[in-house]
Coordinates of C-alpha atoms and ligand atoms in Angstrom, one line a residue:
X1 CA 9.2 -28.7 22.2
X2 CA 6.5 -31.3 23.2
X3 CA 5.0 -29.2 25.9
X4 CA 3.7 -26.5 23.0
X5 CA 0.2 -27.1 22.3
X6 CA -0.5 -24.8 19.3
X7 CA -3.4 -22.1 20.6
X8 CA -1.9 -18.7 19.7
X9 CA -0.5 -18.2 16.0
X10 CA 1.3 -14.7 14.6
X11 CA 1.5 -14.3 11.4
X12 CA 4.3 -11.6 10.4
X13 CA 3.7 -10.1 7.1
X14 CA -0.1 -8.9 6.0
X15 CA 0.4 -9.3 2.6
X16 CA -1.0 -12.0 -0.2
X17 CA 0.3 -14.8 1.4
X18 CA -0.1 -13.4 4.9
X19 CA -3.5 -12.4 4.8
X20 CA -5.6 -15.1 2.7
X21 CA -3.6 -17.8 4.6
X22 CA -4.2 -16.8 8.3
X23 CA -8.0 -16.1 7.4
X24 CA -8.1 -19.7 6.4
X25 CA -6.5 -21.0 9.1
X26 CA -8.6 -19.1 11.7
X27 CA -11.7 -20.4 9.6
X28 CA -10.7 -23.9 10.0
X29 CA -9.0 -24.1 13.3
X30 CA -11.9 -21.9 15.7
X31 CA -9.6 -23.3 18.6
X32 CA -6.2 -21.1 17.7
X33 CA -6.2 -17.5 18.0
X34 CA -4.7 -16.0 15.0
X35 CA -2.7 -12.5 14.8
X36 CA -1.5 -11.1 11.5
X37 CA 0.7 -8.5 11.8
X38 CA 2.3 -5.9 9.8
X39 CA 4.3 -2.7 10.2
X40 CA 2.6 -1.0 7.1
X41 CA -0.6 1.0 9.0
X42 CA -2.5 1.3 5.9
X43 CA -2.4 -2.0 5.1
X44 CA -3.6 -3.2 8.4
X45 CA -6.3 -0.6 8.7
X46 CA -7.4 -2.0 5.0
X47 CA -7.6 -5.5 6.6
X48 CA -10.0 -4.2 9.4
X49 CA -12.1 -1.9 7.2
X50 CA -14.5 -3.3 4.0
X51 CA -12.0 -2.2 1.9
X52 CA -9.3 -5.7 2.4
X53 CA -5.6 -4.8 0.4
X54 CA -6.2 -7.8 -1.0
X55 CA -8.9 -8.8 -3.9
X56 CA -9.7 -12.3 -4.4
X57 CA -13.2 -14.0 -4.4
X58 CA -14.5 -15.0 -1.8
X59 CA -11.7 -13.6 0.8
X60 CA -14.1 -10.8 2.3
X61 CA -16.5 -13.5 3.4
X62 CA -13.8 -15.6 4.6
X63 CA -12.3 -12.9 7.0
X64 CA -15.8 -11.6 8.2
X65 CA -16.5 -14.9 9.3
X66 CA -13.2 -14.6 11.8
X67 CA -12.4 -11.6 12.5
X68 CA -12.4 -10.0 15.8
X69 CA -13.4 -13.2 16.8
X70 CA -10.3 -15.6 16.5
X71 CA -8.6 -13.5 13.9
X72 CA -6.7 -10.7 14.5
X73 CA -5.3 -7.4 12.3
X74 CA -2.5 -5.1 14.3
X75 CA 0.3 -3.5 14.2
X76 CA 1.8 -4.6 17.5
X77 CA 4.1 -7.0 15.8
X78 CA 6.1 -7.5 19.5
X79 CA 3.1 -8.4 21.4
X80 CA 1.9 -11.1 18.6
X81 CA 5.1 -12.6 18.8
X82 CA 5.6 -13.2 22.4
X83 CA 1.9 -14.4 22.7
X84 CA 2.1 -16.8 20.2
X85 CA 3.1 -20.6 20.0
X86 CA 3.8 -20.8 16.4
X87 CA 5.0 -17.7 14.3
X88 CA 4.4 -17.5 10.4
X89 CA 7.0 -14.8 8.7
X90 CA 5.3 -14.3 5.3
X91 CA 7.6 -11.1 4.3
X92 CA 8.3 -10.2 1.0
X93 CA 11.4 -11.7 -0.3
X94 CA 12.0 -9.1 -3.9
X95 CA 14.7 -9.4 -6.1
X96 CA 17.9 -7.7 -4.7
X97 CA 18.4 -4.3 -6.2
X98 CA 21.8 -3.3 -4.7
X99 CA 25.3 -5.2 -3.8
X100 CA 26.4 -8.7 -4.5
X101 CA 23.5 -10.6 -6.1
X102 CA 21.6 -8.0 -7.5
X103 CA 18.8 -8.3 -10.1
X104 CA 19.3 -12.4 -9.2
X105 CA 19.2 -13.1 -5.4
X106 CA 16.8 -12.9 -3.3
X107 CA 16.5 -9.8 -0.6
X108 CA 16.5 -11.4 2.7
X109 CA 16.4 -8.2 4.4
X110 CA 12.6 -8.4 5.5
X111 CA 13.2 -12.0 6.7
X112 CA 16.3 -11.1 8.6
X113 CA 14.3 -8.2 10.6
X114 CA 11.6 -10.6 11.2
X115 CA 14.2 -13.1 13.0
X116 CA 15.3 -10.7 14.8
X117 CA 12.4 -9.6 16.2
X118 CA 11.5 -12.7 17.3
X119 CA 14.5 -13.5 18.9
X120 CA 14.1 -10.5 21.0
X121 CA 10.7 -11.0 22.7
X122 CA 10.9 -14.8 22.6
X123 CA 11.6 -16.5 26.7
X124 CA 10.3 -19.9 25.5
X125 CA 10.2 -22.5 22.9
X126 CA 8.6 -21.9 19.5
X127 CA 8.1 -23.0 16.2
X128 CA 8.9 -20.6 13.5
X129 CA 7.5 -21.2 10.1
X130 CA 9.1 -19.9 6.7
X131 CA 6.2 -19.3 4.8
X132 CA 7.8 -16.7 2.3
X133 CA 9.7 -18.1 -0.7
X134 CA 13.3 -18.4 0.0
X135 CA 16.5 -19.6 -1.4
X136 CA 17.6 -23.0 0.1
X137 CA 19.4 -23.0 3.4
X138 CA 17.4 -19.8 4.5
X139 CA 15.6 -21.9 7.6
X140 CA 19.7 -22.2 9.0
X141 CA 21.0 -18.7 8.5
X142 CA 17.4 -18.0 10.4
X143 CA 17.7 -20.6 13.1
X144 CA 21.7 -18.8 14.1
X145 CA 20.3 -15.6 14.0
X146 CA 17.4 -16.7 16.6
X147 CA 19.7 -18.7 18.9
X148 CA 22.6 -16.1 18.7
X149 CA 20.3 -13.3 19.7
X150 CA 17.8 -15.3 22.5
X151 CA 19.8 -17.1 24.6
X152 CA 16.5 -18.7 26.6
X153 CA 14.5 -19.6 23.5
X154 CA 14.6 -22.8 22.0
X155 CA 13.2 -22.8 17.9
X156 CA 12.2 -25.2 15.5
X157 CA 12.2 -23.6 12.0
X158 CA 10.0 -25.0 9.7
X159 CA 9.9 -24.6 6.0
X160 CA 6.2 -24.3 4.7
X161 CA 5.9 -22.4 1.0
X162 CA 2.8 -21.4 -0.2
X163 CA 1.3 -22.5 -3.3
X164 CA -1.4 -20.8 -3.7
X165 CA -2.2 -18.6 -6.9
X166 CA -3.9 -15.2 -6.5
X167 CA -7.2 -15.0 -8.4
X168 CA -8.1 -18.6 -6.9
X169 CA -6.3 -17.8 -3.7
X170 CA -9.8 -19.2 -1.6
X171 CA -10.5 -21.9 -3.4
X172 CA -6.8 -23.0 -3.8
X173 CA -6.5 -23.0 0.4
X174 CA -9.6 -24.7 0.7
X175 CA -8.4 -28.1 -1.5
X176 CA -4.7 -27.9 -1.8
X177 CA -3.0 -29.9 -3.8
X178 CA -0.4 -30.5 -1.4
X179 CA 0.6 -29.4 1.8
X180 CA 4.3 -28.9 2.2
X181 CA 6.4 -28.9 5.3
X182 CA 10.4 -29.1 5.6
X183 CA 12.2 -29.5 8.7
X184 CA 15.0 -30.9 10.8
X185 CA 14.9 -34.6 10.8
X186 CA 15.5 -35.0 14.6
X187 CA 13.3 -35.6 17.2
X188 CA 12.5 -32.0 17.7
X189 CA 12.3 -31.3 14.1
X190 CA 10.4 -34.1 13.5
X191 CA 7.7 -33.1 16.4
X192 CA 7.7 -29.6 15.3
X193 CA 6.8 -30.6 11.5
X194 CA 3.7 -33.0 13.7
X195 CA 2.4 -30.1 15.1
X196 CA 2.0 -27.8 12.3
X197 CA 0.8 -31.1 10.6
X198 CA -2.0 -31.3 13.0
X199 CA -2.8 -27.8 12.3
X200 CA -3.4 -28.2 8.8
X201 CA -5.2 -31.7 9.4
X202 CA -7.7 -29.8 10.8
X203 CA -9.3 -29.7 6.7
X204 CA -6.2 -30.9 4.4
X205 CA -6.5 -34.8 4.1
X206 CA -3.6 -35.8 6.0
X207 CA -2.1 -37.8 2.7
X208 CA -2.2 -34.4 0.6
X209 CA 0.5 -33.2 3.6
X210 CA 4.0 -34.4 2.1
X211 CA 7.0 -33.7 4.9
X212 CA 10.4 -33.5 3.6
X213 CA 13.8 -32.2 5.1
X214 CA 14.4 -28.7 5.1
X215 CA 16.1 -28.1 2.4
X216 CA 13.7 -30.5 0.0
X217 CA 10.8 -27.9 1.6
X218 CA 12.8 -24.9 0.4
X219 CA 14.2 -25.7 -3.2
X220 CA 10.8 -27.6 -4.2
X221 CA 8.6 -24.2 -4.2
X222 CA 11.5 -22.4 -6.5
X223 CA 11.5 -25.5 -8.6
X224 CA 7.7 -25.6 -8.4
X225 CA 7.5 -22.1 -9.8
X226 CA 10.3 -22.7 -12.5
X227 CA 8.5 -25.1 -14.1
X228 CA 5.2 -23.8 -14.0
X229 CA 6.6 -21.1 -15.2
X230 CA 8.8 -22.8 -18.4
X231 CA 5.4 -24.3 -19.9
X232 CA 4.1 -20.8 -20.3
X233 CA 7.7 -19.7 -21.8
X234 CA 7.8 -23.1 -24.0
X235 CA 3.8 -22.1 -25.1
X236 CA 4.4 -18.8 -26.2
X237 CA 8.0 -19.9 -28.1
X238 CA 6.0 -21.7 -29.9
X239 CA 3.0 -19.0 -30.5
X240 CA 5.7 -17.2 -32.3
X241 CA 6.5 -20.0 -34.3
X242 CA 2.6 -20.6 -35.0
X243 CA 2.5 -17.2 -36.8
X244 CA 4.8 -17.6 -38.8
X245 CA 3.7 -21.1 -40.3
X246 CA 0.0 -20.9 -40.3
X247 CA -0.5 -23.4 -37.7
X248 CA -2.7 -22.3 -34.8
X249 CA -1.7 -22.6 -31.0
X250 CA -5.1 -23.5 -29.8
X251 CA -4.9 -26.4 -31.8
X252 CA -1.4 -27.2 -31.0
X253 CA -1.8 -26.9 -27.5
X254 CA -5.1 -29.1 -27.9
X255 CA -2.6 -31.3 -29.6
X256 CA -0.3 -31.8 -27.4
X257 CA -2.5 -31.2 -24.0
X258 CA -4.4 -34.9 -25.1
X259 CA -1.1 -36.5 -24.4
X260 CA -1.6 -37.6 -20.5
X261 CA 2.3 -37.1 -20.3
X262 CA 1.7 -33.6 -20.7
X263 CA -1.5 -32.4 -19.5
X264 CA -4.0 -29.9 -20.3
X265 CA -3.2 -27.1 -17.8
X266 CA -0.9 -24.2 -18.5
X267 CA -1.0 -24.4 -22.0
X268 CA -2.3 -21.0 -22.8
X269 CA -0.1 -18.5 -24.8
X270 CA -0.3 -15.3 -23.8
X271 CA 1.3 -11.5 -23.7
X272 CA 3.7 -13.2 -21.2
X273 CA 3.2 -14.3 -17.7
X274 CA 3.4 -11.6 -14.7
X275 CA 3.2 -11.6 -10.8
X276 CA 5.4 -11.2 -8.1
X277 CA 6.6 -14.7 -7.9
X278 CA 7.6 -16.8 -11.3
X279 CA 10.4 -14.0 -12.4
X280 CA 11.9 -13.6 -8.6
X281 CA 12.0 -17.5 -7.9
X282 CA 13.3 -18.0 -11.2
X283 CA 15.9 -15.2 -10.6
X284 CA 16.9 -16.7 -7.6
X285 CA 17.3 -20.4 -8.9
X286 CA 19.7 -19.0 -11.5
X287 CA 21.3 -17.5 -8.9
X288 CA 21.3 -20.5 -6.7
X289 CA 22.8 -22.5 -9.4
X290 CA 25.5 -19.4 -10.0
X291 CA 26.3 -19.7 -6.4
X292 CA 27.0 -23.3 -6.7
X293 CA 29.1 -23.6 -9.4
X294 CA 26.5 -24.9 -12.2
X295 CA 26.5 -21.7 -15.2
X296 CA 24.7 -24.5 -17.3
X297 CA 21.7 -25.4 -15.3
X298 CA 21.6 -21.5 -14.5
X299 CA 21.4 -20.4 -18.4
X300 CA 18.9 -23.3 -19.2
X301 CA 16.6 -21.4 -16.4
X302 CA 17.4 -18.1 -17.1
X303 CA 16.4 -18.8 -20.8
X304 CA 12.5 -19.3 -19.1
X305 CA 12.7 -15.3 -18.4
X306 CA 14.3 -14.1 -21.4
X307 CA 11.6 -15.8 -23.4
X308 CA 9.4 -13.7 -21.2
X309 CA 10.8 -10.3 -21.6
X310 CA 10.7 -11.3 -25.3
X311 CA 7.2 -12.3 -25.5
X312 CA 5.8 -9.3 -24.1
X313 CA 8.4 -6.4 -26.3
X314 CA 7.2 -8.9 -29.6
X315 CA 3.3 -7.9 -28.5
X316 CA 4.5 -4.2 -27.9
X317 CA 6.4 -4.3 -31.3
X318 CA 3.5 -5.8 -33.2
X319 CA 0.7 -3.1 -32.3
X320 CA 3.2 -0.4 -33.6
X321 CA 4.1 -2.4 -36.8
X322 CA 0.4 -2.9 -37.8
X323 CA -0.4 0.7 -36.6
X324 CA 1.3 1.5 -39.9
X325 CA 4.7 1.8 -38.2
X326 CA 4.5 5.0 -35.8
X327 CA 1.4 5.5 -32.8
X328 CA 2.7 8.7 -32.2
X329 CA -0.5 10.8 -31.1
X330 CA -2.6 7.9 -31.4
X331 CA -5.0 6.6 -28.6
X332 CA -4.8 3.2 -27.8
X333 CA -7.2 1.5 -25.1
X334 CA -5.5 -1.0 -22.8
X335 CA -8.3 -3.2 -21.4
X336 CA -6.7 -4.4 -17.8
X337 CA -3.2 -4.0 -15.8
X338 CA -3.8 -6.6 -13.2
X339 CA -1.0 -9.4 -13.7
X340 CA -4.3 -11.9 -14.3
X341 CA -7.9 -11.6 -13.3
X342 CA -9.6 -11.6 -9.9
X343 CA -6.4 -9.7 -8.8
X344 CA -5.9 -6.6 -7.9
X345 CA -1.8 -7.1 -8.0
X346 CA 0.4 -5.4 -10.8
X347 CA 3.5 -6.9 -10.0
X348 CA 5.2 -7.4 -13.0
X349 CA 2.5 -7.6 -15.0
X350 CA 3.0 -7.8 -18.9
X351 CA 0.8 -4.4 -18.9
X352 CA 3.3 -2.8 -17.2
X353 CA 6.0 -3.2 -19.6
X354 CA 3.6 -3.3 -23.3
X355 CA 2.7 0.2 -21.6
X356 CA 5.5 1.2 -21.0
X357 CA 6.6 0.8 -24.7
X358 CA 4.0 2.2 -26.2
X359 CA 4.1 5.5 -24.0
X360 CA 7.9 5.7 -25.2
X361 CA 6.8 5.5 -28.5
X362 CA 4.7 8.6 -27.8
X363 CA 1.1 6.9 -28.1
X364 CA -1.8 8.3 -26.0
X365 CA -2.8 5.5 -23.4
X366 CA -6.6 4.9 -21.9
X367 CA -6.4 2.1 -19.2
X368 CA -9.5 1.0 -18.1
X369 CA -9.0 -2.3 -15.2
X370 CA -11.9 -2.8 -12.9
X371 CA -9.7 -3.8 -9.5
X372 CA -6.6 -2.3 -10.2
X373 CA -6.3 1.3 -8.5
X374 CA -5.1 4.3 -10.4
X375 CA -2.4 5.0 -7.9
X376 CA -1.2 2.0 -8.8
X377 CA -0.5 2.3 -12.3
X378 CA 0.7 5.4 -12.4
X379 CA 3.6 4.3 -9.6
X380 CA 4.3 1.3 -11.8
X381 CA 4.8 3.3 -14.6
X382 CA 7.0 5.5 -12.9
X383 CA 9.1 2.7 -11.5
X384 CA 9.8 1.6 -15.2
X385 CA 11.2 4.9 -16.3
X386 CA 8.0 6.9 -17.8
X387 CA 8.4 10.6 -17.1
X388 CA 5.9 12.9 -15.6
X389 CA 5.3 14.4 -18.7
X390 CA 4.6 11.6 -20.8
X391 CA 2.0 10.6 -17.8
X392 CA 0.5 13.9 -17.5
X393 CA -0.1 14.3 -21.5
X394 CA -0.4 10.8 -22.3
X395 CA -2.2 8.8 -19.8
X396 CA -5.5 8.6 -19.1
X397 CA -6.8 6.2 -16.4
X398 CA -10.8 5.4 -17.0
X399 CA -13.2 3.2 -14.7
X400 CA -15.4 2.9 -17.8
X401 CA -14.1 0.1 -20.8
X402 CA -16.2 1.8 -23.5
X403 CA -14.2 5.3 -22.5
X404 CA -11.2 3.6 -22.8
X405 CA -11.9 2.9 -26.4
X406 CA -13.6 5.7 -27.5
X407 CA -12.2 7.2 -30.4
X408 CA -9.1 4.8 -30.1
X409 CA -7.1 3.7 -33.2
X410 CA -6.4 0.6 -31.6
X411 CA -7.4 -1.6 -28.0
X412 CA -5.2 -3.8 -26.7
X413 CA -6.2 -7.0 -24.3
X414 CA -3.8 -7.1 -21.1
X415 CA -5.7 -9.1 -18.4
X416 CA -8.4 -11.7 -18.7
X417 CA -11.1 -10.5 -17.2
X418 CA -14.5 -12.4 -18.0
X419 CA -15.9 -9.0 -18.7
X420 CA -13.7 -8.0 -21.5
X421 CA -15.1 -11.1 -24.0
X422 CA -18.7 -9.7 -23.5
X423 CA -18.5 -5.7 -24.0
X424 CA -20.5 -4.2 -26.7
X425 CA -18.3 -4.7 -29.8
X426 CA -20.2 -3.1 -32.3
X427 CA -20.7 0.4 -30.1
X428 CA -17.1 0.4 -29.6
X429 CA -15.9 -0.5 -33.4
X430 CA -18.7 2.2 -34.2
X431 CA -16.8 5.1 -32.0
X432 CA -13.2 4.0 -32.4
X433 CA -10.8 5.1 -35.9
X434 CA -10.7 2.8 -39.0
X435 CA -9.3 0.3 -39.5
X436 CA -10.2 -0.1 -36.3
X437 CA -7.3 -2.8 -34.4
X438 CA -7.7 -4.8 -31.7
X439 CA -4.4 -7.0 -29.8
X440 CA -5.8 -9.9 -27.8
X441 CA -2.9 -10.0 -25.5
X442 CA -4.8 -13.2 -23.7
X443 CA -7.0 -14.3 -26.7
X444 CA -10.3 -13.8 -25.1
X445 CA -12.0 -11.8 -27.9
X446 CA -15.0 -13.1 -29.2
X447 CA -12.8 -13.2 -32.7
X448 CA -15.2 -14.4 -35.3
X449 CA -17.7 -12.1 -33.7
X450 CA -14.7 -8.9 -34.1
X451 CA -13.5 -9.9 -37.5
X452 CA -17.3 -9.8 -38.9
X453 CA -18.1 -6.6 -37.2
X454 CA -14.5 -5.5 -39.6
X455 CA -11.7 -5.2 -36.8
X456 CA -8.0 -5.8 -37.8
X457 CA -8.0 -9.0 -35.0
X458 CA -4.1 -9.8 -34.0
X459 CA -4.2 -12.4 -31.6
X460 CA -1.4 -14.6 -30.2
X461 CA -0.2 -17.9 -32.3
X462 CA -2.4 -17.5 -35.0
Ligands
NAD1 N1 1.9 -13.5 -3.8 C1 1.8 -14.8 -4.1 O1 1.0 -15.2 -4.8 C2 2.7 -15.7 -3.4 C3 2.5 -17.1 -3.5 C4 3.4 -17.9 -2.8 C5 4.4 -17.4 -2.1 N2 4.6 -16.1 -2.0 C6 5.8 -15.6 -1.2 O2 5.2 -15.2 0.0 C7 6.0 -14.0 0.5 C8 5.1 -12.9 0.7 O3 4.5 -12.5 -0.5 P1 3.4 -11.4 -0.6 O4 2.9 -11.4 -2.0 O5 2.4 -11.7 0.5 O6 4.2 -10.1 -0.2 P2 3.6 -8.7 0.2 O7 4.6 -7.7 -0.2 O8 2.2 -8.5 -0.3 O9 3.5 -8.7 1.8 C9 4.6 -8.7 2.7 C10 4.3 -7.9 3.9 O10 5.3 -8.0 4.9 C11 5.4 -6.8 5.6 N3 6.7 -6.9 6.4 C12 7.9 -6.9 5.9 N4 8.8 -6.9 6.9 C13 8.1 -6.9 8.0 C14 8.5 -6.9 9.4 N5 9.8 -7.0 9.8 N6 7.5 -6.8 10.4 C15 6.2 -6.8 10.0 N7 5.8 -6.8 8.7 C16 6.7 -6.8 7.7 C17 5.3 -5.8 4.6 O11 4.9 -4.5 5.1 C18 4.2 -6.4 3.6 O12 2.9 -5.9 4.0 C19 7.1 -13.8 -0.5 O13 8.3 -14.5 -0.1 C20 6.5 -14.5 -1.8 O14 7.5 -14.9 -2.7 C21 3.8 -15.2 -2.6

């Protein structure tokens, strides 16, 4: 393992992950060649077009800066792999949908394809690097699979999770907070987790990059993501509890944030917290803990999701109760269906589901997001149950806000975006139905401003 000087990295998976953190890379490190590879065509052709898959600020800039020069889009996933020194699997890793597991564990599926693949074109040493989220004890079950199937390669198999968010994904990869690395603690391992060390060295602050064993690597990203997302749960528990007692969950949050114990961050309530990772890691704790013979660490996590699911059917409930009980044949604007702003992502996003809702409850839906493509929402949709009919006579997707709302009874705040607090509030009270009602999903609203100008203003905790 010694003799590999890292010069040629593949990257399988072109996805969030895959794609903003091989960019990076290849910006810092002009000395490796960097191949991100994917089987998806469309995706890869988006990555070498001026249209990327993937929205986040400043990432355009960061791959024209690289690519074709040491940075590298294809769909020749063999010929990466057998060029390169050190190969990143960044697959997804979804919730399992069918057999033992499912709705719980994680679907290994993609990684398992990956190893194999790399087992087959492999003749000589390599490092592979788990970069997807994974239960613990994945790097092993990857490590047989390569050895059984490539007799003449010799593997490392690192853990490295990502922990970057999306809508920050640049700046988060620019000044990590940490770096994390898991591996064997042997010789091997231990060179192995040096040399991806050195890669990152190349711009991380060598004591922002923390090495652990493998299995520390693994379970911290899980744990990581269960917390994070449990102080967004424990926030909007309380909202509800805000609502009912007159007390406001800015100031409580305030409150409580001063207390250096606690900290200020990820204290905002909200419609409920989205994206592809805090539900599926979460999942796959419980599962974890299931699996190991521990039901009462598993409930107290899976408590974190129920509060979810709960948070965002409460909003869904409240616009129908203070729409006088039925929005039957009533248009509602929804401003955003990104799962947060500066993304163009939808995976389990609150939208999805408040939508979803709403449409069963017959209402006539304008959704107006400025990233999100209108492909997009109508195959979310779908995937949560809502007919073609109820899409085809209820749904209208607009690329203009102020259409959105345009003789609506009611608009409805899903995603953050900075543009939503500054819209003309007065043109659209003026063309919308009285009472005319607006749900900050993500209290944004400019409320004083909305209440004087005579909206019915619901926002969240207060
Ligand atoms: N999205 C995030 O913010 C985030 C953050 C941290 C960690 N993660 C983790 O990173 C992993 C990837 O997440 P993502 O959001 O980038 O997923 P994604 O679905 O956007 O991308 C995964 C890509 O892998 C490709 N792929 C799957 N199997 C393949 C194979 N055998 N060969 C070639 N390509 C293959 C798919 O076509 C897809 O384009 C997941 O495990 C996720 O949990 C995601």
């Amino acid at each position: 393992m010694e003799t590999i000087t890292i010069t040629n990295i593949c990257c399988i998976g072109a996805g969030y992950v895959g794609g903003p953190t091989m960019a990076m890379i290849a910006a810092k490190c002009p000395h490796i060649q960097v191949n991100v590879v994917d089987m998806n065509e469309k995706r890869i052709a988006a990555w070498n077009s001026d249209e990327l898959p993937v929205y986040e600020p400043g990432l355009m800039e960061l791959v024209e800066g690289c690519r074709g020069k040491n940075l590298h889009f294809s769909t020749d996933v063999r010929e990466a792999i057998r060029n390169a020194n050190m190969i990143f699997v960044a697959v997804g890793t979804p919730t399992k949908t069918y057999g033992a597991g499912a709705g719980r564990a994680a679907d290994l599926c993609y990684v398992e394809s990956a190893a194999r693949m790399i087992a087959e074109e492999s003749t000589g040493p390599k490092i592979v690097v788990e970069k997807s989220t994974i239960p613990v004890r994945t790097a092993e079950a990857m490590r047989t699979i390569l050895e059984a199937n490539s007799p003449s390669g010799k593997f490392q198999v690192l853990s490295n999770p990502e922990f970057l968010a999306e809508g920050t994904a640049v700046e988060d990869m620019v000044a990590p907070d940490r770096i994390l690395i898991g591996g064997e603690q042997t010789p091997e391992g231990l060179q192995a987790i040096e040399k991806l060390v050195s890669v990152y060295a190349n711009w991380v602050p060598r004591e922002k990059i923390l090495t652990t064993n493998t299995w520390s690597s693994e379970l911290s990203k899980l744990v990581a993501n269960a917390f994070l997302a449990q102080r967004i749960s424990s926030i909007n528990s309380i909202s509800a509890l805000c609502e009912k007692t007159g007390a406001n969950i800015h100031e409580v949050s305030r409150a409580i944030g001063h207390d250096s114990r606690i900290g200020p961050k990820f204290l905002k309530s909200s419609v409920g917290f989205g994206g592809s990772c805090f539900q599926k890691d979460i999942l796959n704790l419980v599962y974890l803990c299931e699996h190991f013979g521990l039901p009462e660490v598993a409930a107290y996590w899976e408590q974190v999701i129920i509060m979810n699911d709960w948070q965002k059917s409460r909003f869904a409930r409240k616009i129908v109760q203070n729409l006088f009980n039925t929005v039957s044949g009533k248009k509602i604007g929804i401003l955003g269906f990104a799962f947060k702003k500066d993304t163009n992502d939808t995976r389990e996003s609150a939208a999805i589901y408040v939508c979803r809702d709403l449409l069963l409850e017959n209402a006539k839906l304008a959704i107006y997001d400025p990233k999100v493509e209108r492909e997009q929402i109508i195959a979310d949709l779908k995937y949560v149950g809502i007919s073609d009919s109820l899409l085809l006579n209820n749904l209208e997707i607009v690329d203009d806000p102020y259409a959105a709302l345009h003789q609506a009874h009611a608009l409805a705040v899903m995603t953050e975006w900075d543009e939503f607090a500054h819209l003309d509030y007065e043109k659209i009270q003026e063309s919308m139905f009285k009472p005319a009602f607006a749900f900050d999903g993500r209290n944004i609203l400019p409320s004083e401003k909305l209440r004087s100008l005579g909206y019915s203003l619901f926002t969240i905790g207060s």
